[in-house]
mmCIF file of C-alpha atoms in Angstrom:
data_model
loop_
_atom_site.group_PDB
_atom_site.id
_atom_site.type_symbol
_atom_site.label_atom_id
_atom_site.label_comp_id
_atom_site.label_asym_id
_atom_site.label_seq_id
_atom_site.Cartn_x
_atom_site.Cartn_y
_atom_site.Cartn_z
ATOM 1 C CA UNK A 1 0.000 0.000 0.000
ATOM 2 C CA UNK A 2 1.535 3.362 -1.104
ATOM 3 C CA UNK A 3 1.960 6.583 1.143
ATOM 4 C CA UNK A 4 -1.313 8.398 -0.329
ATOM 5 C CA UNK A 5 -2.896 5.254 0.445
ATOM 6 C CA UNK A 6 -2.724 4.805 3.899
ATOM 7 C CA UNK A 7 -2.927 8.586 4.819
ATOM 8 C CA UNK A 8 -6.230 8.371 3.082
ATOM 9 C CA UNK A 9 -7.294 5.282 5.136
ATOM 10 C CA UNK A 10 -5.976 6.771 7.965
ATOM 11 C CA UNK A 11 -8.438 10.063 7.576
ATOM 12 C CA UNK A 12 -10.811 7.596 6.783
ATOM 13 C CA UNK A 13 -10.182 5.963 10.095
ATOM 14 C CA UNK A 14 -10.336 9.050 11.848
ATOM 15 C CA UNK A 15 -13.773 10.162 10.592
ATOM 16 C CA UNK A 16 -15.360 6.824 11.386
ATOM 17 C CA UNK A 17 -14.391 7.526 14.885
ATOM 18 C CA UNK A 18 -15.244 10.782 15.252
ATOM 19 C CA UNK A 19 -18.447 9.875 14.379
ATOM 20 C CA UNK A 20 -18.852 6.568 16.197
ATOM 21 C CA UNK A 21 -18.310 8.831 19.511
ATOM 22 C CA UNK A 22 -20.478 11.904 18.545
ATOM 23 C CA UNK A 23 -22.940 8.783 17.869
ATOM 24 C CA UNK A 24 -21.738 7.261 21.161
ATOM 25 C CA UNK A 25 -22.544 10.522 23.103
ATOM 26 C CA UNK A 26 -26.161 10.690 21.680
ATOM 27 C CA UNK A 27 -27.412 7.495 22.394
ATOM 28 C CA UNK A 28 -25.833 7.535 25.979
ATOM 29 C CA UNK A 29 -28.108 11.236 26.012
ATOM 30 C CA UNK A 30 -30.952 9.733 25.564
ATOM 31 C CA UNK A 31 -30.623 7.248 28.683
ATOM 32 C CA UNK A 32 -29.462 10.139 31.025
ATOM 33 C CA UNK A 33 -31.597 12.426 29.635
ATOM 34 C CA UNK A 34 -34.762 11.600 31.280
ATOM 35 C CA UNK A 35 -32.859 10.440 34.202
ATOM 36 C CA UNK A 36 -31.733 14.344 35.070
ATOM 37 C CA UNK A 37 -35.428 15.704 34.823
ATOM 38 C CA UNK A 38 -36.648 13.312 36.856
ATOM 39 C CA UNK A 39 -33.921 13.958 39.561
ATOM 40 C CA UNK A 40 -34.707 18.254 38.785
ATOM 41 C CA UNK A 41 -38.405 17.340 39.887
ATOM 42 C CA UNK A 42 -36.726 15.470 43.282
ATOM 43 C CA UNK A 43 -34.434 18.759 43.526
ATOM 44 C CA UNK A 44 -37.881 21.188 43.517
ATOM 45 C CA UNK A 45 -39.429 18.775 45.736
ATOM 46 C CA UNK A 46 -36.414 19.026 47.702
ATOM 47 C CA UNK A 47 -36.353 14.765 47.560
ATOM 48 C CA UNK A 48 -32.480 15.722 47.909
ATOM 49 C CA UNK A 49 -31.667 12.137 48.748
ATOM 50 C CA UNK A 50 -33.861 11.110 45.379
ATOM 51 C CA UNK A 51 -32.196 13.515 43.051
ATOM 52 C CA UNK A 52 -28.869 12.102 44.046
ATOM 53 C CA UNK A 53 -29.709 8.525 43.088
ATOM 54 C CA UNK A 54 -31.352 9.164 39.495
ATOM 55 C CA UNK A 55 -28.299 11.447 39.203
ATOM 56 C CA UNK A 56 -25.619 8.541 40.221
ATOM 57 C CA UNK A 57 -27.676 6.789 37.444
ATOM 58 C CA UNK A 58 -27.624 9.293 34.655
ATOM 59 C CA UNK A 59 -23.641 10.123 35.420
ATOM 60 C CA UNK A 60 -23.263 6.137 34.912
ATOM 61 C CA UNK A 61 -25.137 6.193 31.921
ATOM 62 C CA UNK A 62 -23.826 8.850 30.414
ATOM 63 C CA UNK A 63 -20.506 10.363 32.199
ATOM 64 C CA UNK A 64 -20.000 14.021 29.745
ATOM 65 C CA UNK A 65 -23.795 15.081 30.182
ATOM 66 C CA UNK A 66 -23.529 18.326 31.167
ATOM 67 C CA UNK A 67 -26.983 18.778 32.510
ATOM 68 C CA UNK A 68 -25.428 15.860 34.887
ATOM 69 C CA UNK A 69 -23.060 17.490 36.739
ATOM 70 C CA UNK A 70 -25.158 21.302 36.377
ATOM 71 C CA UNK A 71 -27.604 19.052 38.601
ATOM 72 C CA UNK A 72 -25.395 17.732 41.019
ATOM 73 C CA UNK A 73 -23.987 21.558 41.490
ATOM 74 C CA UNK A 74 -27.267 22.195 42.097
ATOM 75 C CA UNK A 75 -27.878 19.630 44.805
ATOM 76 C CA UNK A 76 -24.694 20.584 46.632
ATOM 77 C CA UNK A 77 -25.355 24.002 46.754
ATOM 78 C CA UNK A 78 -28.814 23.546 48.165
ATOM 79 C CA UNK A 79 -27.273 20.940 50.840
ATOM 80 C CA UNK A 80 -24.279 24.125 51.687
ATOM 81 C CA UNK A 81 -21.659 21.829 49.945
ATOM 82 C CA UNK A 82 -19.934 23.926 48.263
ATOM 83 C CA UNK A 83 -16.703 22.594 47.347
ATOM 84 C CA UNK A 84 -18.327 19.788 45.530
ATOM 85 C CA UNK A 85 -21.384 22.071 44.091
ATOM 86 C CA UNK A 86 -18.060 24.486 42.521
ATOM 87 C CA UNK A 87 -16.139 21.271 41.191
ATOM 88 C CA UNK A 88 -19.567 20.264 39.689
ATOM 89 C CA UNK A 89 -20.454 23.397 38.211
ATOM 90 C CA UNK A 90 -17.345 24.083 36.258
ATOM 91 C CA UNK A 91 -17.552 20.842 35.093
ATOM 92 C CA UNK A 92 -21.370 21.308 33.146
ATOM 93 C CA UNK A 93 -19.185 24.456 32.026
ATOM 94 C CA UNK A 94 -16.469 22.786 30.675
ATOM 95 C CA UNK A 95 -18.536 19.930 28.909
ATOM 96 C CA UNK A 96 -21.198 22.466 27.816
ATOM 97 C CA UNK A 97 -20.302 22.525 24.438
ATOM 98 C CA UNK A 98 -21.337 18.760 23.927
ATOM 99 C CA UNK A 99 -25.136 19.637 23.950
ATOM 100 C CA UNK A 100 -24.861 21.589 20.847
ATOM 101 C CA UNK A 101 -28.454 23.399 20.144
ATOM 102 C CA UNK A 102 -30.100 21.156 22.146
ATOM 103 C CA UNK A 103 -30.468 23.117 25.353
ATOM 104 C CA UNK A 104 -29.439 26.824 23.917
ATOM 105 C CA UNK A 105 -27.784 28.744 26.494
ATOM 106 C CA UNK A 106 -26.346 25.760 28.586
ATOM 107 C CA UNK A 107 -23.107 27.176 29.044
ATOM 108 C CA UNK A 108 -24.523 30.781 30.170
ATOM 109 C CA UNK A 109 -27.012 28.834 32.909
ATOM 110 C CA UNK A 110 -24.111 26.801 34.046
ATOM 111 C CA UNK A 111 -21.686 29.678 34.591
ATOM 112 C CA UNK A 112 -24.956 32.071 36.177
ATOM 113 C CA UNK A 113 -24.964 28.992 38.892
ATOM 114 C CA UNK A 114 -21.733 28.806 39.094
ATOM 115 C CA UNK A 115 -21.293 32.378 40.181
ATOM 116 C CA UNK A 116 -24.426 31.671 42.642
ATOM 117 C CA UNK A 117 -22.233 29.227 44.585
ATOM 118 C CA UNK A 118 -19.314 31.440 44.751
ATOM 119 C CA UNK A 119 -21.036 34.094 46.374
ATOM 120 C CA UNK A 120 -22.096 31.698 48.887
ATOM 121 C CA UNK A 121 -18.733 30.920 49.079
ATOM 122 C CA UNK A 122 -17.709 34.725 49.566
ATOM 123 C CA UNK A 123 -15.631 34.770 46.718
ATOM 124 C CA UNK A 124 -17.514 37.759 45.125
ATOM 125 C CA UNK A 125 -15.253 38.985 42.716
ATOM 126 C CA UNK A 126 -14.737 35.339 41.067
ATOM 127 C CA UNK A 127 -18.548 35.305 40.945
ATOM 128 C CA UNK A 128 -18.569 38.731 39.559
ATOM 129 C CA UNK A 129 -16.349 36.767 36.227
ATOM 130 C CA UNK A 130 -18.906 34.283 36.469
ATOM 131 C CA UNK A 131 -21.713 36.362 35.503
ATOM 132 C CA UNK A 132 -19.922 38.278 33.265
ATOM 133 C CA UNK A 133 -18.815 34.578 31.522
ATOM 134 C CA UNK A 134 -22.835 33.769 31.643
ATOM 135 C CA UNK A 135 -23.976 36.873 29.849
ATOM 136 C CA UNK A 136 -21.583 36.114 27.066
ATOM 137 C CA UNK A 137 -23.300 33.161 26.117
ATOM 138 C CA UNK A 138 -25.366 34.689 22.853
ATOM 139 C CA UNK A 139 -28.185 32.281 23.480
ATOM 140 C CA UNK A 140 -28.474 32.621 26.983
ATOM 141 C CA UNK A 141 -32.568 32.589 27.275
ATOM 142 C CA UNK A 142 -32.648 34.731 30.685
ATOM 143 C CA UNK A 143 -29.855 36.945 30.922
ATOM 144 C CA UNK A 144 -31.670 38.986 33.587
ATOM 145 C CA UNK A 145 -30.565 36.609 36.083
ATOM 146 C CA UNK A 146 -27.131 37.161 35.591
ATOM 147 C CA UNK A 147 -27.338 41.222 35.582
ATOM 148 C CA UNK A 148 -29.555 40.486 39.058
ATOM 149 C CA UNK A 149 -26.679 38.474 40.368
ATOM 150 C CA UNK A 150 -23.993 41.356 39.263
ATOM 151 C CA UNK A 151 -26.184 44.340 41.035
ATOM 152 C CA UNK A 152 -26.816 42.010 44.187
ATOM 153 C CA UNK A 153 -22.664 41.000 44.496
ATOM 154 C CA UNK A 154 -21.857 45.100 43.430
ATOM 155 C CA UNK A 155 -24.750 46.383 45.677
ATOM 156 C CA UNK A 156 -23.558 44.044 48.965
ATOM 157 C CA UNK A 157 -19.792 45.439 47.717
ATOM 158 C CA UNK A 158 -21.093 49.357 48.350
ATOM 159 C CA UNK A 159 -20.758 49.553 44.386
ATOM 160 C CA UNK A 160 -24.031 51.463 43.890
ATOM 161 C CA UNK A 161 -23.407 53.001 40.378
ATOM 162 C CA UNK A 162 -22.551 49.821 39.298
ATOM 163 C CA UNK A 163 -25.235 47.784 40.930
ATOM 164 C CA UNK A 164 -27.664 50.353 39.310
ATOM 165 C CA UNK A 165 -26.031 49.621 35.854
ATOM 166 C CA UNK A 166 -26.790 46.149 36.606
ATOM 167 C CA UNK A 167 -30.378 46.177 37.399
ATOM 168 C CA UNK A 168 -31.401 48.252 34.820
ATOM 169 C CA UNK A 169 -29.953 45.982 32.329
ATOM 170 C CA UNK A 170 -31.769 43.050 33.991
ATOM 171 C CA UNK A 171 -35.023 45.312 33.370
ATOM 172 C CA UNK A 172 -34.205 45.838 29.737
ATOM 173 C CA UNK A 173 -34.021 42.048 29.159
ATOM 174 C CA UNK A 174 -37.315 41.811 31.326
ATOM 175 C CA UNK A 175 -38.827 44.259 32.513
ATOM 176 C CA UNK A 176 -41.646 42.295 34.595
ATOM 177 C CA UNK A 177 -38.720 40.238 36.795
ATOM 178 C CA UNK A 178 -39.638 41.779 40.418
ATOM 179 C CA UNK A 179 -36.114 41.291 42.069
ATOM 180 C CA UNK A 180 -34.231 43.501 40.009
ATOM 181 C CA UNK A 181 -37.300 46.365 40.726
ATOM 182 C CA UNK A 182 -36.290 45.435 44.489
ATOM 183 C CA UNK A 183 -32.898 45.735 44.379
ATOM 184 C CA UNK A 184 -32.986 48.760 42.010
ATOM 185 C CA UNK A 185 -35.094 50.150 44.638
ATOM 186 C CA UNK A 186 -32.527 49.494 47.814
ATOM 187 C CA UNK A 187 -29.796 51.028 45.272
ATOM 188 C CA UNK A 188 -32.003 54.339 45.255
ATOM 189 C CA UNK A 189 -32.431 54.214 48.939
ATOM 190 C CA UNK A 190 -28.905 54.002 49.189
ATOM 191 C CA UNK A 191 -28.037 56.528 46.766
ATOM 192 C CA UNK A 192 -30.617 58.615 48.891
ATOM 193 C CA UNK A 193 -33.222 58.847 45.432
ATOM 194 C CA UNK A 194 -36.214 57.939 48.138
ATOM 195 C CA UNK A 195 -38.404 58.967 45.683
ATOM 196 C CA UNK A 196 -37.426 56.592 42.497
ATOM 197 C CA UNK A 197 -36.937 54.055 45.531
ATOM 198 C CA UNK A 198 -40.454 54.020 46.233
ATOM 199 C CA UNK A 199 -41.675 53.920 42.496
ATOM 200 C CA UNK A 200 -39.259 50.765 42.098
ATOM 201 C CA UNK A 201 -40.611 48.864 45.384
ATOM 202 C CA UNK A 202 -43.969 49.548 43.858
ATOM 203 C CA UNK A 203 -42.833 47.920 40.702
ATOM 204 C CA UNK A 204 -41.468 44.860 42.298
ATOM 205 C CA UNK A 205 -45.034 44.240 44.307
ATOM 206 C CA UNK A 206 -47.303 45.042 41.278
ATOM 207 C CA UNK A 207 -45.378 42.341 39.295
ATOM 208 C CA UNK A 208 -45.469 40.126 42.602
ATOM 209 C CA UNK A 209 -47.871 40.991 45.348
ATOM 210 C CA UNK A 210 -46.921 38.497 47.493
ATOM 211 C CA UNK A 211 -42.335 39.695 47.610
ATOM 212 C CA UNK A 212 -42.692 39.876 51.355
ATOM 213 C CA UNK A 213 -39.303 42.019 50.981
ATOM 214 C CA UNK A 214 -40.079 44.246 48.781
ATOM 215 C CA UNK A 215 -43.048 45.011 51.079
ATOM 216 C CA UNK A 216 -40.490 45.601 53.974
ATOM 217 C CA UNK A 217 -38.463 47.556 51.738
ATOM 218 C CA UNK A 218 -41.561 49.941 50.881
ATOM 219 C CA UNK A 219 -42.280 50.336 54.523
ATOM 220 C CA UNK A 220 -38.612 51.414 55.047
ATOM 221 C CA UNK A 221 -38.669 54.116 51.928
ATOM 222 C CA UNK A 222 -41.608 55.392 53.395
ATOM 223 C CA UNK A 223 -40.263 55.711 56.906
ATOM 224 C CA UNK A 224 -37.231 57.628 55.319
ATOM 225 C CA UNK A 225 -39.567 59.766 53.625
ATOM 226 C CA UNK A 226 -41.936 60.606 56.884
ATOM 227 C CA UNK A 227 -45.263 58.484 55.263
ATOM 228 C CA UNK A 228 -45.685 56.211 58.534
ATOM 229 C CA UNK A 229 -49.215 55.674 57.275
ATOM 230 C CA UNK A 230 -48.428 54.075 53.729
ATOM 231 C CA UNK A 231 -45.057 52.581 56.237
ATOM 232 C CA UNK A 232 -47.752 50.971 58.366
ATOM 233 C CA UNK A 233 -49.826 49.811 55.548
ATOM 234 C CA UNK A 234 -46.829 47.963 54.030
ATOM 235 C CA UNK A 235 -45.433 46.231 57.331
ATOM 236 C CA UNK A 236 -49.007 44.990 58.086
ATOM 237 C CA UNK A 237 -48.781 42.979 54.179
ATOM 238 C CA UNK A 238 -45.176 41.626 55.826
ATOM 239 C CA UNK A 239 -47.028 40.015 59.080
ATOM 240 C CA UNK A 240 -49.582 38.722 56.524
ATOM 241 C CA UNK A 241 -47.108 37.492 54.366
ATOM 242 C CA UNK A 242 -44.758 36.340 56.944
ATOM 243 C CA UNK A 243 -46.374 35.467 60.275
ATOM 244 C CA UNK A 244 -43.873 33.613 61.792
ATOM 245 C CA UNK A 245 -41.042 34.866 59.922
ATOM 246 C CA UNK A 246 -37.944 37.163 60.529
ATOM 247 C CA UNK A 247 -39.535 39.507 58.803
ATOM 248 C CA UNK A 248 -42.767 39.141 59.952
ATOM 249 C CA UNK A 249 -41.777 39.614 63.630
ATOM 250 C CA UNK A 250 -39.626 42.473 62.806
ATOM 251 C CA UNK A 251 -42.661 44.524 60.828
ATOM 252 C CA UNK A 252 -44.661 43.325 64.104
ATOM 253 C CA UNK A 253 -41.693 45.306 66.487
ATOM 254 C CA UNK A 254 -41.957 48.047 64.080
ATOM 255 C CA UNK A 255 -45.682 48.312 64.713
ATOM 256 C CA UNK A 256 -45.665 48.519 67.887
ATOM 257 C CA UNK A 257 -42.541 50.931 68.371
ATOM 258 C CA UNK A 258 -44.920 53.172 66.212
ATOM 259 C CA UNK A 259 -47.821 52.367 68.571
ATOM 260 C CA UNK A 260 -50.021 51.207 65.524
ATOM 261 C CA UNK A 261 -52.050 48.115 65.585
ATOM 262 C CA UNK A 262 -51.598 44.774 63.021
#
């Protein structure tokens, strides 16, 4: 066989491979497939111990799903593992790439939770990349996550221009998500804009009656602003909301330092 020859059947070779794993990676998706939603129901359910065992199952099945190891960050998180949630979550980052178009904006969902468990690591400025990572992901489908997670880590930081930035741009990509009205609102407060603070509160509740905090938030604009009355109003919703919260027993302290009734 001549030179040309075998370099040919050598490309040949290689291309029969190539394919036999791409081929190898979709069958073994469509055994852990199924087996990762069902352990995402267990996770919302908080069936911790459940999720873990359909996920030991899909990672045997199919060891480079991404949405395998994106769960298991997930769990480990939630359970305040975070060593093993991290390791987990850069791993569905660095195997993203293996779902293809199949679940658009992987890679920007993995690095979003990512930077989630580094702040509750207190490693804000590594979450900080994290988000910025996630919102460089084209097809990301909810990029207002990520700019909430930026203005939350820049707001806790002191950085209130910044965290203001950051908000807004989570409004632009939706501007019915009631968190980033909330923390807009605390960055006005901060920023001593009572008045824009108020109107963003307001926002957050009229897309969610029931944010508890953005209620207590309200009731502290309007104590900054003199309003006890509409303050009142707003700490009452929090003992509603919360009876036998924190929050709820601080809006019930607050009542009665003002002498009102619940």
């Amino acid at each position: 066989m001549g030179q040309s020859m075998r370099r040919a059947c050598f490309l040949v070779l290689i291309i029969i491979l190539l394919a036999g794993c791409a081929s190898t990676f979709q069958q073994k998706r469509e055994l852990s497939k199924p087996m990762v939603a069902i352990a995402m129901g267990k996770i919302q359910q908080n069936d911790i111990q459940g999720a873990l065992v359909e996920l030991n199952r899909a990672a045997q099945a199919n060891p480079k799903d991404p949405e395998v190891y994106y769960a298991y960050a997930l769990v480990y998180w939630r359970t305040e593992r975070f060593d093993r949630a991290l390791d987990n979550a850069t791993t569905a980052v660095n195997l993203a790439g293996k779902l293809g178009l199949e679940h658009p904006g992987f890679k920007g969902e993995a690095y979003n939770l990512k930077g989630t468990i580094l702040v509750s690591m207190d490693r804000p400025e590594e979450a900080v990349e994290a988000f910025k990572k996630a919102l460089k992901d084209e097809l990301y489908l909810t990029p207002e996550y990520a700019h909430y997670n930026l203005a939350s880590v820049y707001y806790q930081q002191g950085r209130y221009p910044e965290a203001e930035q950051s908000a807004k741009k989570a409004l632009e990509e939706n501007s019915h998500y009631a968190p980033a009205w909330n923390i807009l609102g605390q960055v006005f407060l901060k920023q001593g804009q009572d008045k824009h603070a108020i109107e963003a509160f307001e926002k957050a509740i009229l897309e969610f009656p029931q944010y508890t905090e953005a209620h207590w938030e309200l009731a502290q604009a309007f104590f900054k602003t003199g309003d006890t009355g509409s303050a009142a109003r707003h700490l009452r919703e929090v003992i509603r909301l919360d009876e036998t919260g924190l929050l709820g027993a601080r809006a019930r302290q607050s009542l009665q330092n003002l002498g009102e009734p619940e």
